[in-house]
């Protein structure tokens, strides 16, 4: 980590009460000590492909906010634009649905058995993503992350108790695999995606990548 020197900021406690409280709870007095700062995941760029009215390719499924990819953010999200998107797209989807509800969708197959991973795998998943798929992405790091995620995926079983946490862990794993595959495929640096082996943006990569699960495998296409 690096250090943030807030010692000379006047009335720091009044201006940043939440930061002061979390520093104090960690045993750091920001008025007299340096604050250690480390990068952390702050926003997921990309998401379920959706229009600004929240509509997706699946009838009846609406996605808004950070979970959606509407295209407004490009390769990076400018500060505070997540709020804008949540408010704008949230209002639009509410308005659109108040005019017309989608037609009822009939279930295709009730008997599909879903395999889940146990929620305790979340710690290993988070640690692999933070360590290898963070600010700077290296080929070795992405390969290591892919190996760890594959191992976690191999633990998926229909015998896992279907709790909310197990579903969340399984969804986190699916999203993580998509992020790693897309990061591996995109051989350039653009926006918040930084590859050490491809340091510059490339014109032929000025496009979105789509991830889709086909026959149990993550497929990435341009
Ligand atoms: C540290 C930090 C600082 C940030 N600072 C800024 C900033 O300054 N400006 C800015 O614009 N953006 C900022 N962001 C990003 C912004 O906070 C998020 O992008 C935004 O809150 C996303 O809104 P959302 O409604 O899409 O999702 P969320 O705010 O994540 O809301 C999702 C909700 O769904 C609930 N939920 C989850 N699972 C389930 C379930 N199974 N059933 C029912 N409910 C469920 C969650 O509890 C949550 O309330 C920051 C993010 C972080 C982490």
Tab-separated table of C-alpha atoms and ligand atoms in Angstrom:
chain	number	residue	atom	x	y	z
A	1	UNK	CA	0.000	0.000	0.000
A	2	UNK	CA	0.896	3.683	-0.146
A	3	UNK	CA	0.337	6.307	2.534
A	4	UNK	CA	-2.076	9.215	2.506
A	5	UNK	CA	-0.910	12.200	4.523
A	6	UNK	CA	-3.988	13.970	5.895
A	7	UNK	CA	-2.180	15.547	8.840
A	8	UNK	CA	-2.183	19.043	7.362
A	9	UNK	CA	-5.842	19.022	6.279
A	10	UNK	CA	-7.703	21.416	8.531
A	11	UNK	CA	-10.795	20.178	10.352
A	12	UNK	CA	-10.276	16.705	8.872
A	13	UNK	CA	-12.551	15.109	11.447
A	14	UNK	CA	-15.434	17.502	10.628
A	15	UNK	CA	-14.985	17.220	6.880
A	16	UNK	CA	-14.471	13.443	6.722
A	17	UNK	CA	-16.275	11.970	9.747
A	18	UNK	CA	-16.739	8.473	8.236
A	19	UNK	CA	-13.090	8.170	7.195
A	20	UNK	CA	-12.019	9.438	10.617
A	21	UNK	CA	-14.253	6.868	12.338
A	22	UNK	CA	-12.960	3.947	10.256
A	23	UNK	CA	-9.345	5.053	10.753
A	24	UNK	CA	-9.835	5.322	14.518
A	25	UNK	CA	-11.512	1.914	14.642
A	26	UNK	CA	-8.390	0.530	12.915
A	27	UNK	CA	-6.154	2.237	15.481
A	28	UNK	CA	-4.977	5.055	13.168
A	29	UNK	CA	-5.336	8.701	14.146
A	30	UNK	CA	-5.463	10.594	10.811
A	31	UNK	CA	-4.654	13.926	12.502
A	32	UNK	CA	-1.272	12.611	13.636
A	33	UNK	CA	-0.497	9.500	11.560
A	34	UNK	CA	-0.240	8.538	7.891
A	35	UNK	CA	-3.200	6.543	6.540
A	36	UNK	CA	-2.235	3.344	4.687
A	37	UNK	CA	-4.207	3.068	1.421
A	38	UNK	CA	-4.545	0.010	-0.839
A	39	UNK	CA	-6.485	-0.413	-4.093
A	40	UNK	CA	-9.851	-2.175	-3.823
A	41	UNK	CA	-12.584	-3.156	-6.256
A	42	UNK	CA	-14.882	-0.170	-6.443
A	43	UNK	CA	-17.078	-0.734	-9.463
A	44	UNK	CA	-17.707	-3.536	-11.947
A	45	UNK	CA	-17.411	-2.243	-15.504
A	46	UNK	CA	-19.567	-4.350	-17.789
A	47	UNK	CA	-22.526	-6.447	-16.759
A	48	UNK	CA	-25.691	-7.888	-18.192
A	49	UNK	CA	-26.285	-6.306	-21.597
A	50	UNK	CA	-29.279	-4.012	-21.193
A	51	UNK	CA	-30.907	-0.983	-22.763
A	52	UNK	CA	-31.308	2.264	-20.822
A	53	UNK	CA	-34.866	1.043	-20.110
A	54	UNK	CA	-33.331	-1.965	-18.351
A	55	UNK	CA	-34.542	-4.483	-20.956
A	56	UNK	CA	-32.326	-7.510	-21.673
A	57	UNK	CA	-32.444	-10.281	-24.272
A	58	UNK	CA	-34.388	-12.400	-21.758
A	59	UNK	CA	-38.021	-11.383	-21.740
A	60	UNK	CA	-39.106	-10.224	-18.294
A	61	UNK	CA	-35.548	-9.786	-16.960
A	62	UNK	CA	-34.695	-6.133	-16.279
A	63	UNK	CA	-31.240	-5.002	-15.186
A	64	UNK	CA	-30.344	-1.531	-13.930
A	65	UNK	CA	-27.327	0.068	-12.265
A	66	UNK	CA	-23.964	-1.532	-11.649
A	67	UNK	CA	-25.216	-4.972	-12.724
A	68	UNK	CA	-26.114	-3.613	-16.192
A	69	UNK	CA	-23.965	-2.881	-19.229
A	70	UNK	CA	-25.809	-0.151	-21.107
A	71	UNK	CA	-22.720	1.211	-22.846
A	72	UNK	CA	-22.872	4.653	-21.246
A	73	UNK	CA	-19.616	4.201	-19.320
A	74	UNK	CA	-17.344	2.987	-22.107
A	75	UNK	CA	-14.169	1.321	-20.844
A	76	UNK	CA	-14.158	3.163	-17.542
A	77	UNK	CA	-16.711	4.761	-15.295
A	78	UNK	CA	-16.190	8.423	-14.567
A	79	UNK	CA	-16.605	9.391	-10.926
A	80	UNK	CA	-20.228	9.602	-9.727
A	81	UNK	CA	-21.706	8.356	-13.002
A	82	UNK	CA	-22.895	5.167	-11.329
A	83	UNK	CA	-25.350	7.285	-9.384
A	84	UNK	CA	-26.459	8.974	-12.597
A	85	UNK	CA	-27.024	5.656	-14.312
A	86	UNK	CA	-28.882	4.180	-11.335
A	87	UNK	CA	-31.194	7.191	-11.198
A	88	UNK	CA	-31.704	7.599	-14.959
A	89	UNK	CA	-32.075	3.924	-15.880
A	90	UNK	CA	-34.003	3.205	-12.667
A	91	UNK	CA	-36.526	5.922	-13.505
A	92	UNK	CA	-36.769	4.798	-17.111
A	93	UNK	CA	-37.392	1.128	-16.297
A	94	UNK	CA	-40.034	2.094	-13.719
A	95	UNK	CA	-41.730	4.383	-16.212
A	96	UNK	CA	-41.584	1.816	-19.035
A	97	UNK	CA	-43.051	-0.940	-16.833
A	98	UNK	CA	-45.797	1.330	-15.552
A	99	UNK	CA	-46.939	1.718	-19.176
A	100	UNK	CA	-46.691	-1.910	-20.186
A	101	UNK	CA	-45.771	-5.095	-18.355
A	102	UNK	CA	-43.947	-7.778	-20.361
A	103	UNK	CA	-45.946	-10.787	-21.427
A	104	UNK	CA	-45.812	-13.698	-19.040
A	105	UNK	CA	-42.991	-16.116	-19.788
A	106	UNK	CA	-43.700	-19.828	-19.487
A	107	UNK	CA	-41.042	-21.970	-17.843
A	108	UNK	CA	-39.108	-24.047	-20.349
A	109	UNK	CA	-37.826	-26.851	-18.154
A	110	UNK	CA	-38.479	-27.322	-14.446
A	111	UNK	CA	-36.149	-30.295	-14.065
A	112	UNK	CA	-32.755	-28.721	-14.793
A	113	UNK	CA	-30.421	-29.584	-11.913
A	114	UNK	CA	-28.221	-26.684	-10.912
A	115	UNK	CA	-24.806	-27.274	-9.377
A	116	UNK	CA	-23.717	-24.801	-6.694
A	117	UNK	CA	-20.493	-24.130	-4.827
A	118	UNK	CA	-20.388	-23.747	-1.051
A	119	UNK	CA	-20.285	-20.195	0.239
A	120	UNK	CA	-16.997	-20.762	2.086
A	121	UNK	CA	-15.260	-20.691	-1.332
A	122	UNK	CA	-15.941	-16.947	-1.478
A	123	UNK	CA	-12.766	-16.170	0.478
A	124	UNK	CA	-10.521	-17.994	-2.020
A	125	UNK	CA	-12.440	-16.461	-4.926
A	126	UNK	CA	-12.064	-12.913	-3.614
A	127	UNK	CA	-8.433	-13.401	-2.786
A	128	UNK	CA	-7.619	-14.757	-6.291
A	129	UNK	CA	-9.447	-11.884	-8.002
A	130	UNK	CA	-7.813	-9.220	-5.807
A	131	UNK	CA	-4.382	-10.720	-6.204
A	132	UNK	CA	-4.352	-11.529	-9.924
A	133	UNK	CA	-7.123	-9.547	-11.645
A	134	UNK	CA	-6.723	-6.152	-9.988
A	135	UNK	CA	-5.082	-2.952	-11.155
A	136	UNK	CA	-2.287	-4.503	-13.262
A	137	UNK	CA	-2.998	-7.748	-15.092
A	138	UNK	CA	-0.131	-10.002	-16.136
A	139	UNK	CA	-0.390	-13.107	-18.362
A	140	UNK	CA	0.895	-15.319	-15.519
A	141	UNK	CA	-1.501	-13.735	-13.035
A	142	UNK	CA	-4.514	-14.218	-15.305
A	143	UNK	CA	-3.500	-17.847	-15.905
A	144	UNK	CA	-3.128	-18.401	-12.146
A	145	UNK	CA	-6.558	-16.857	-11.531
A	146	UNK	CA	-8.114	-19.068	-14.230
A	147	UNK	CA	-6.595	-22.177	-12.601
A	148	UNK	CA	-7.931	-21.237	-9.158
A	149	UNK	CA	-11.403	-20.468	-10.522
A	150	UNK	CA	-11.438	-23.782	-12.401
A	151	UNK	CA	-10.573	-25.598	-9.189
A	152	UNK	CA	-13.354	-23.779	-7.339
A	153	UNK	CA	-15.769	-24.591	-10.176
A	154	UNK	CA	-14.835	-28.273	-9.929
A	155	UNK	CA	-16.369	-28.213	-6.434
A	156	UNK	CA	-19.796	-27.335	-7.846
A	157	UNK	CA	-22.305	-30.000	-6.938
A	158	UNK	CA	-26.055	-30.549	-6.955
A	159	UNK	CA	-25.655	-31.766	-3.350
A	160	UNK	CA	-24.726	-28.301	-2.021
A	161	UNK	CA	-27.569	-26.952	0.129
A	162	UNK	CA	-29.241	-24.268	-2.033
A	163	UNK	CA	-28.911	-21.321	0.363
A	164	UNK	CA	-28.838	-17.685	-0.729
A	165	UNK	CA	-25.116	-17.573	0.107
A	166	UNK	CA	-24.418	-20.623	-2.053
A	167	UNK	CA	-26.256	-19.021	-4.983
A	168	UNK	CA	-24.320	-15.778	-4.436
A	169	UNK	CA	-20.980	-17.609	-4.308
A	170	UNK	CA	-21.835	-19.491	-7.502
A	171	UNK	CA	-22.870	-16.278	-9.257
A	172	UNK	CA	-19.674	-14.574	-8.069
A	173	UNK	CA	-17.674	-17.440	-9.548
A	174	UNK	CA	-19.510	-17.141	-12.885
A	175	UNK	CA	-18.863	-13.385	-13.036
A	176	UNK	CA	-15.215	-13.875	-12.014
A	177	UNK	CA	-14.678	-16.437	-14.794
A	178	UNK	CA	-16.211	-13.993	-17.305
A	179	UNK	CA	-13.934	-11.162	-16.088
A	180	UNK	CA	-10.799	-13.334	-16.280
A	181	UNK	CA	-11.661	-14.715	-19.730
A	182	UNK	CA	-12.439	-11.234	-21.081
A	183	UNK	CA	-9.265	-9.772	-19.524
A	184	UNK	CA	-7.229	-12.587	-21.072
A	185	UNK	CA	-8.843	-12.074	-24.500
A	186	UNK	CA	-8.464	-8.281	-24.573
A	187	UNK	CA	-4.823	-7.854	-25.575
A	188	UNK	CA	-4.552	-4.138	-24.907
A	189	UNK	CA	-4.854	-1.641	-22.061
A	190	UNK	CA	-7.973	0.497	-22.081
A	191	UNK	CA	-9.900	2.324	-19.375
A	192	UNK	CA	-9.675	0.367	-16.141
A	193	UNK	CA	-8.256	-2.751	-17.872
A	194	UNK	CA	-4.428	-2.628	-17.653
A	195	UNK	CA	-2.287	-5.416	-19.136
A	196	UNK	CA	1.446	-5.325	-18.402
A	197	UNK	CA	2.178	-7.139	-21.694
A	198	UNK	CA	-0.022	-4.817	-23.820
A	199	UNK	CA	0.448	-1.388	-22.266
A	200	UNK	CA	-1.328	0.715	-24.931
A	201	UNK	CA	-4.882	0.852	-26.297
A	202	UNK	CA	-5.325	-0.588	-29.808
A	203	UNK	CA	-7.829	0.735	-32.324
A	204	UNK	CA	-8.979	-2.736	-33.387
A	205	UNK	CA	-10.056	-3.408	-29.782
A	206	UNK	CA	-12.495	-0.471	-29.664
A	207	UNK	CA	-15.439	-2.778	-29.069
A	208	UNK	CA	-17.290	-4.626	-26.375
A	209	UNK	CA	-16.731	-8.285	-25.588
A	210	UNK	CA	-19.679	-10.563	-24.830
A	211	UNK	CA	-19.402	-13.523	-22.478
A	212	UNK	CA	-21.857	-16.365	-22.705
A	213	UNK	CA	-21.945	-19.827	-21.159
A	214	UNK	CA	-22.181	-22.460	-23.893
A	215	UNK	CA	-22.242	-26.148	-22.900
A	216	UNK	CA	-20.932	-25.260	-19.464
A	217	UNK	CA	-17.972	-23.242	-20.774
A	218	UNK	CA	-17.497	-19.471	-20.841
A	219	UNK	CA	-17.297	-18.208	-24.421
A	220	UNK	CA	-15.987	-14.727	-25.195
A	221	UNK	CA	-16.893	-13.058	-28.480
A	222	UNK	CA	-16.487	-9.588	-29.957
B	1	LIG	C1	-16.252	2.403	-1.685
B	1	LIG	C2	-17.144	2.805	-2.833
B	1	LIG	C3	-17.281	4.148	-3.144
B	1	LIG	C4	-18.091	4.537	-4.206
B	1	LIG	N1	-18.199	5.874	-4.507
B	1	LIG	C5	-19.003	6.266	-5.505
B	1	LIG	C6	-19.179	7.649	-5.807
B	1	LIG	O1	-18.592	8.528	-5.175
B	1	LIG	N2	-20.014	7.998	-6.817
B	1	LIG	C7	-20.685	7.058	-7.542
B	1	LIG	O2	-21.445	7.423	-8.435
B	1	LIG	N3	-20.530	5.737	-7.291
B	1	LIG	C8	-19.721	5.318	-6.288
B	1	LIG	N4	-19.565	3.978	-6.023
B	1	LIG	C9	-20.267	3.006	-6.843
B	1	LIG	C10	-21.736	2.993	-6.444
B	1	LIG	O3	-21.852	2.958	-5.042
B	1	LIG	C11	-22.411	1.746	-7.036
B	1	LIG	O4	-22.088	1.610	-8.397
B	1	LIG	C12	-23.923	1.900	-6.912
B	1	LIG	O5	-24.288	1.988	-5.550
B	1	LIG	C13	-24.605	0.682	-7.539
B	1	LIG	O6	-25.985	0.822	-7.332
B	1	LIG	P1	-26.937	-0.368	-7.635
B	1	LIG	O7	-28.297	0.073	-7.199
B	1	LIG	O8	-26.755	-0.816	-9.039
B	1	LIG	O9	-26.413	-1.572	-6.736
B	1	LIG	P2	-26.267	-1.637	-5.113
B	1	LIG	O10	-26.173	-0.263	-4.524
B	1	LIG	O11	-25.166	-2.599	-4.893
B	1	LIG	O12	-27.661	-2.238	-4.722
B	1	LIG	C14	-27.945	-3.605	-4.881
B	1	LIG	C15	-28.910	-3.962	-3.769
B	1	LIG	O13	-29.384	-5.288	-3.980
B	1	LIG	C16	-29.390	-5.952	-2.740
B	1	LIG	N5	-29.297	-7.392	-3.011
B	1	LIG	C17	-28.210	-8.112	-3.345
B	1	LIG	N6	-28.536	-9.398	-3.511
B	1	LIG	C18	-29.862	-9.492	-3.292
B	1	LIG	C19	-30.793	-10.564	-3.324
B	1	LIG	N7	-30.424	-11.807	-3.623
B	1	LIG	N8	-32.083	-10.290	-3.048
B	1	LIG	C20	-32.486	-9.034	-2.759
B	1	LIG	N9	-31.645	-7.973	-2.719
B	1	LIG	C21	-30.358	-8.207	-2.982
B	1	LIG	C22	-28.190	-5.408	-1.995
B	1	LIG	O14	-28.333	-5.593	-0.604
B	1	LIG	C23	-28.244	-3.933	-2.395
B	1	LIG	O15	-29.055	-3.180	-1.529
B	1	LIG	C24	-18.770	3.559	-4.964
B	1	LIG	C25	-18.639	2.201	-4.634
B	1	LIG	C26	-17.835	1.831	-3.581
B	1	LIG	C27	-17.726	0.361	-3.235
